[in-house]
Amino acid sequence: MKQAVAFTLNGKRRSLAVDSERPLIWVLRGDLGLTGAKFGCGAGICGACTVLVGGQPVRSCATRIGEVAGKRVLTIEGLEKNGKLHPLQEAFVRERAFQCGFCTSGMILSAYAILLKTQSPSPAEIVRQMDDNLCRCGSHLRIVRAVQAAAGLMRGGGR
Ligand code: FES
Ligand code: FES
């Protein structure tokens, strides 16, 4: 049965009439047209569907829309500001930290959650905290480099 679910999506208040059991990924992709979160395993394993809820990475395939009521949801579409890419996005491009790109939005959002907590994560910290985000293209070393480069940009005054 549909009910009103209100939450903040990429900084804007939203209220949707939706089945509260509907997976968040299908609300984002299907109902709202935000296709940055990718559907990979559908079982909470690969991390391709990662978004942030209250600043924490969650699997949107394994999260019901009702669970985000009253919370802040950030998708990859919410990272750029005024047409300017976030330093993490810039660093991923500059370091060529992807091949097919299927894992990339989830990787960037997981990295963003790290950088919300620490300004200078070590490579080991990045690996440990992003270990559950899988990349089938083997871009891991470049991803770690990109996260460190973005951390440097942000320490230097980027957002
Ligand atoms: S699609 Fe959600 S974790 Fe794989
Ligand atoms: S770049 Fe292809 S899955 Fe990571």
PDB file of C-alpha atoms and ligand atoms in Angstrom:
ATOM      1  CA  MET A   1       0.000   0.000   0.000  1.00  0.00           C
ATOM      2  CA  LYS A   2       1.304   3.444  -0.894  1.00  0.00           C
ATOM      3  CA  GLN A   3       2.032   5.974   1.799  1.00  0.00           C
ATOM      4  CA  ALA A   4       3.803   9.327   1.992  1.00  0.00           C
ATOM      5  CA  VAL A   5       7.534   9.034   2.610  1.00  0.00           C
ATOM      6  CA  ALA A   6       9.346  12.324   3.213  1.00  0.00           C
ATOM      7  CA  PHE A   7      13.120  12.644   3.137  1.00  0.00           C
ATOM      8  CA  THR A   8      15.859  14.982   1.924  1.00  0.00           C
ATOM      9  CA  LEU A   9      17.357  14.022  -1.418  1.00  0.00           C
ATOM     10  CA  ASN A  10      20.511  15.813  -2.544  1.00  0.00           C
ATOM     11  CA  GLY A  11      19.672  18.769  -0.343  1.00  0.00           C
ATOM     12  CA  LYS A  12      16.021  19.095  -1.335  1.00  0.00           C
ATOM     13  CA  ARG A  13      12.986  17.965   0.621  1.00  0.00           C
ATOM     14  CA  ARG A  14      10.964  15.284  -1.170  1.00  0.00           C
ATOM     15  CA  SER A  15       7.713  13.592  -0.316  1.00  0.00           C
ATOM     16  CA  LEU A  16       6.638  10.611  -2.372  1.00  0.00           C
ATOM     17  CA  ALA A  17       3.541   8.439  -2.345  1.00  0.00           C
ATOM     18  CA  VAL A  18       5.175   5.045  -2.551  1.00  0.00           C
ATOM     19  CA  ASP A  19       5.097   1.505  -1.174  1.00  0.00           C
ATOM     20  CA  SER A  20       7.380   1.850   1.845  1.00  0.00           C
ATOM     21  CA  GLU A  21       8.826  -1.609   1.095  1.00  0.00           C
ATOM     22  CA  ARG A  22      10.037  -0.554  -2.348  1.00  0.00           C
ATOM     23  CA  PRO A  23      13.827  -0.773  -2.609  1.00  0.00           C
ATOM     24  CA  LEU A  24      15.486   2.634  -2.536  1.00  0.00           C
ATOM     25  CA  ILE A  25      17.399   1.905  -5.752  1.00  0.00           C
ATOM     26  CA  TRP A  26      14.167   1.530  -7.731  1.00  0.00           C
ATOM     27  CA  VAL A  27      12.715   4.709  -6.279  1.00  0.00           C
ATOM     28  CA  LEU A  28      15.881   6.567  -7.284  1.00  0.00           C
ATOM     29  CA  ARG A  29      16.363   4.998 -10.685  1.00  0.00           C
ATOM     30  CA  GLY A  30      12.804   4.160 -11.720  1.00  0.00           C
ATOM     31  CA  ASP A  31      10.626   6.759 -10.042  1.00  0.00           C
ATOM     32  CA  LEU A  32      12.982   9.750  -9.906  1.00  0.00           C
ATOM     33  CA  GLY A  33      15.236   9.135 -12.921  1.00  0.00           C
ATOM     34  CA  LEU A  34      18.460   9.273 -10.900  1.00  0.00           C
ATOM     35  CA  THR A  35      20.391   6.486 -12.586  1.00  0.00           C
ATOM     36  CA  GLY A  36      23.790   7.064 -10.966  1.00  0.00           C
ATOM     37  CA  ALA A  37      23.249   4.253  -8.467  1.00  0.00           C
ATOM     38  CA  LYS A  38      23.836   1.063 -10.461  1.00  0.00           C
ATOM     39  CA  PHE A  39      22.093  -2.284 -10.065  1.00  0.00           C
ATOM     40  CA  GLY A  40      24.761  -4.982  -9.858  1.00  0.00           C
ATOM     41  CA  CYS A  41      24.248  -8.003  -7.626  1.00  0.00           C
ATOM     42  CA  GLY A  42      20.950  -6.901  -6.104  1.00  0.00           C
ATOM     43  CA  ALA A  43      22.012  -8.697  -2.944  1.00  0.00           C
ATOM     44  CA  GLY A  44      23.944  -6.105  -0.940  1.00  0.00           C
ATOM     45  CA  ILE A  45      27.329  -7.502  -1.970  1.00  0.00           C
ATOM     46  CA  CYS A  46      28.913  -5.463  -4.760  1.00  0.00           C
ATOM     47  CA  GLY A  47      28.371  -1.844  -3.698  1.00  0.00           C
ATOM     48  CA  ALA A  48      27.483  -0.575  -7.174  1.00  0.00           C
ATOM     49  CA  CYS A  49      24.222   0.805  -5.774  1.00  0.00           C
ATOM     50  CA  THR A  50      25.835   2.678  -2.858  1.00  0.00           C
ATOM     51  CA  VAL A  51      24.312   5.981  -1.769  1.00  0.00           C
ATOM     52  CA  LEU A  52      24.761   7.882   1.493  1.00  0.00           C
ATOM     53  CA  VAL A  53      22.023   8.001   4.111  1.00  0.00           C
ATOM     54  CA  GLY A  54      22.815  10.382   6.930  1.00  0.00           C
ATOM     55  CA  GLY A  55      26.410  10.480   5.710  1.00  0.00           C
ATOM     56  CA  GLN A  56      26.838   6.702   5.862  1.00  0.00           C
ATOM     57  CA  PRO A  57      27.202   4.455   2.807  1.00  0.00           C
ATOM     58  CA  VAL A  58      24.264   2.106   2.345  1.00  0.00           C
ATOM     59  CA  ARG A  59      23.301  -0.409  -0.315  1.00  0.00           C
ATOM     60  CA  SER A  60      20.261   1.078  -1.989  1.00  0.00           C
ATOM     61  CA  CYS A  61      19.296  -2.361  -3.345  1.00  0.00           C
ATOM     62  CA  ALA A  62      18.984  -3.620   0.216  1.00  0.00           C
ATOM     63  CA  THR A  63      17.343  -0.533   1.739  1.00  0.00           C
ATOM     64  CA  ARG A  64      13.597   0.023   1.674  1.00  0.00           C
ATOM     65  CA  ILE A  65      12.390   3.533   0.920  1.00  0.00           C
ATOM     66  CA  GLY A  66      10.540   3.545   4.234  1.00  0.00           C
ATOM     67  CA  GLU A  67      13.868   3.259   6.036  1.00  0.00           C
ATOM     68  CA  VAL A  68      15.046   6.654   4.784  1.00  0.00           C
ATOM     69  CA  ALA A  69      11.988   8.580   6.017  1.00  0.00           C
ATOM     70  CA  GLY A  70      13.178  11.773   7.702  1.00  0.00           C
ATOM     71  CA  LYS A  71      16.790  11.179   6.651  1.00  0.00           C
ATOM     72  CA  ARG A  72      19.280  12.783   4.253  1.00  0.00           C
ATOM     73  CA  VAL A  73      20.017  10.814   1.101  1.00  0.00           C
ATOM     74  CA  LEU A  74      22.923  11.739  -1.148  1.00  0.00           C
ATOM     75  CA  THR A  75      23.348  10.233  -4.600  1.00  0.00           C
ATOM     76  CA  ILE A  76      26.144  10.845  -7.072  1.00  0.00           C
ATOM     77  CA  GLU A  77      23.905  13.383  -8.809  1.00  0.00           C
ATOM     78  CA  GLY A  78      24.066  15.528  -5.662  1.00  0.00           C
ATOM     79  CA  LEU A  79      27.846  15.847  -5.498  1.00  0.00           C
ATOM     80  CA  GLU A  80      28.478  18.440  -8.194  1.00  0.00           C
ATOM     81  CA  LYS A  81      27.748  22.047  -7.314  1.00  0.00           C
ATOM     82  CA  ASN A  82      26.693  24.674  -9.857  1.00  0.00           C
ATOM     83  CA  GLY A  83      27.933  22.551 -12.735  1.00  0.00           C
ATOM     84  CA  LYS A  84      31.339  21.960 -11.148  1.00  0.00           C
ATOM     85  CA  LEU A  85      32.443  18.436 -10.364  1.00  0.00           C
ATOM     86  CA  HIS A  86      33.347  17.564  -6.793  1.00  0.00           C
ATOM     87  CA  PRO A  87      37.117  17.118  -6.222  1.00  0.00           C
ATOM     88  CA  LEU A  88      36.537  13.376  -5.894  1.00  0.00           C
ATOM     89  CA  GLN A  89      34.890  13.276  -9.298  1.00  0.00           C
ATOM     90  CA  GLU A  90      37.681  15.385 -10.765  1.00  0.00           C
ATOM     91  CA  ALA A  91      40.319  13.129  -9.218  1.00  0.00           C
ATOM     92  CA  PHE A  92      38.669   9.956 -10.521  1.00  0.00           C
ATOM     93  CA  VAL A  93      38.739  11.436 -14.019  1.00  0.00           C
ATOM     94  CA  ARG A  94      42.297  12.692 -13.714  1.00  0.00           C
ATOM     95  CA  GLU A  95      43.630   9.406 -12.306  1.00  0.00           C
ATOM     96  CA  ARG A  96      41.533   7.387 -14.789  1.00  0.00           C
ATOM     97  CA  ALA A  97      40.220   5.457 -11.809  1.00  0.00           C
ATOM     98  CA  PHE A  98      37.693   3.420 -13.774  1.00  0.00           C
ATOM     99  CA  GLN A  99      37.334   1.378 -16.907  1.00  0.00           C
ATOM    100  CA  CYS A 100      33.697   0.446 -17.483  1.00  0.00           C
ATOM    101  CA  GLY A 101      32.535   2.869 -14.787  1.00  0.00           C
ATOM    102  CA  PHE A 102      29.904   0.550 -13.348  1.00  0.00           C
ATOM    103  CA  CYS A 103      31.334   0.693  -9.818  1.00  0.00           C
ATOM    104  CA  THR A 104      32.309   4.355  -9.959  1.00  0.00           C
ATOM    105  CA  SER A 105      29.371   6.168  -8.395  1.00  0.00           C
ATOM    106  CA  GLY A 106      29.369   3.729  -5.487  1.00  0.00           C
ATOM    107  CA  MET A 107      33.128   4.071  -5.122  1.00  0.00           C
ATOM    108  CA  ILE A 108      32.972   7.849  -5.105  1.00  0.00           C
ATOM    109  CA  LEU A 109      30.187   7.977  -2.542  1.00  0.00           C
ATOM    110  CA  SER A 110      31.974   5.496  -0.277  1.00  0.00           C
ATOM    111  CA  ALA A 111      35.112   7.624  -0.597  1.00  0.00           C
ATOM    112  CA  TYR A 112      33.101  10.756   0.151  1.00  0.00           C
ATOM    113  CA  ALA A 113      31.902   9.150   3.394  1.00  0.00           C
ATOM    114  CA  ILE A 114      35.546   8.557   4.345  1.00  0.00           C
ATOM    115  CA  LEU A 115      36.497  12.151   3.595  1.00  0.00           C
ATOM    116  CA  LEU A 116      33.619  13.426   5.717  1.00  0.00           C
ATOM    117  CA  LYS A 117      35.358  11.795   8.673  1.00  0.00           C
ATOM    118  CA  THR A 118      39.052  12.230   7.934  1.00  0.00           C
ATOM    119  CA  GLN A 119      41.064  14.730   5.909  1.00  0.00           C
ATOM    120  CA  SER A 120      44.100  12.529   5.283  1.00  0.00           C
ATOM    121  CA  PRO A 121      43.158   8.868   4.976  1.00  0.00           C
ATOM    122  CA  SER A 122      46.067   6.496   4.484  1.00  0.00           C
ATOM    123  CA  PRO A 123      45.980   4.017   1.587  1.00  0.00           C
ATOM    124  CA  ALA A 124      45.374   1.244   4.140  1.00  0.00           C
ATOM    125  CA  GLU A 125      42.391   3.118   5.603  1.00  0.00           C
ATOM    126  CA  ILE A 126      40.926   3.692   2.159  1.00  0.00           C
ATOM    127  CA  VAL A 127      41.321   0.021   1.251  1.00  0.00           C
ATOM    128  CA  ARG A 128      39.805  -1.114   4.540  1.00  0.00           C
ATOM    129  CA  GLN A 129      36.800   1.199   4.329  1.00  0.00           C
ATOM    130  CA  MET A 130      36.138   0.570   0.639  1.00  0.00           C
ATOM    131  CA  ASP A 131      36.861  -3.135   0.669  1.00  0.00           C
ATOM    132  CA  ASP A 132      33.179  -3.979   0.220  1.00  0.00           C
ATOM    133  CA  ASN A 133      32.928  -1.974  -2.998  1.00  0.00           C
ATOM    134  CA  LEU A 134      33.903  -4.347  -5.770  1.00  0.00           C
ATOM    135  CA  CYS A 135      35.503  -3.367  -9.077  1.00  0.00           C
ATOM    136  CA  ARG A 136      35.478  -6.047 -11.712  1.00  0.00           C
ATOM    137  CA  CYS A 137      37.826  -3.985 -13.893  1.00  0.00           C
ATOM    138  CA  GLY A 138      40.689  -4.021 -11.398  1.00  0.00           C
ATOM    139  CA  SER A 139      40.921  -0.254 -10.999  1.00  0.00           C
ATOM    140  CA  HIS A 140      41.689  -0.498  -7.287  1.00  0.00           C
ATOM    141  CA  LEU A 141      45.136   1.100  -7.244  1.00  0.00           C
ATOM    142  CA  ARG A 142      43.964   4.048  -9.306  1.00  0.00           C
ATOM    143  CA  ILE A 143      40.888   4.418  -7.094  1.00  0.00           C
ATOM    144  CA  VAL A 144      43.053   4.656  -3.969  1.00  0.00           C
ATOM    145  CA  ARG A 145      45.257   7.226  -5.716  1.00  0.00           C
ATOM    146  CA  ALA A 146      42.209   9.242  -6.735  1.00  0.00           C
ATOM    147  CA  VAL A 147      40.823   9.298  -3.197  1.00  0.00           C
ATOM    148  CA  GLN A 148      44.163  10.507  -1.851  1.00  0.00           C
ATOM    149  CA  ALA A 149      44.411  13.134  -4.580  1.00  0.00           C
ATOM    150  CA  ALA A 150      40.902  14.370  -3.771  1.00  0.00           C
ATOM    151  CA  ALA A 151      41.771  14.523  -0.078  1.00  0.00           C
ATOM    152  CA  GLY A 152      44.719  16.729  -0.995  1.00  0.00           C
ATOM    153  CA  LEU A 153      42.533  18.992  -3.138  1.00  0.00           C
ATOM    154  CA  MET A 154      40.009  19.315  -0.333  1.00  0.00           C
ATOM    155  CA  ARG A 155      42.687  20.108   2.247  1.00  0.00           C
ATOM    156  CA  GLY A 156      43.872  22.800  -0.123  1.00  0.00           C
ATOM    157  CA  GLY A 157      40.510  24.525  -0.069  1.00  0.00           C
ATOM    158  CA  GLY A 158      38.341  22.465  -2.396  1.00  0.00           C
ATOM    159  CA  ARG A 159      35.034  21.348  -0.930  1.00  0.00           C
TER     160      ARG A 159
HETATM  161  S1  FES B   1      23.500  -3.908  -6.444  1.00  0.00           S
HETATM  162 FE1  FES B   1      23.385  -3.335  -4.383  1.00  0.00          FE
HETATM  163  S2  FES B   1      25.139  -4.186  -3.452  1.00  0.00           S
HETATM  164 FE2  FES B   1      25.181  -4.943  -5.492  1.00  0.00          FE
HETATM  165  S1  FES B   2      35.552   0.344 -13.440  1.00  0.00           S
HETATM  166 FE1  FES B   2      34.448  -1.391 -14.145  1.00  0.00          FE
HETATM  167  S2  FES B   2      33.654  -2.250 -12.317  1.00  0.00           S
HETATM  168 FE2  FES B   2      35.008  -0.726 -11.616  1.00  0.00          FE
END
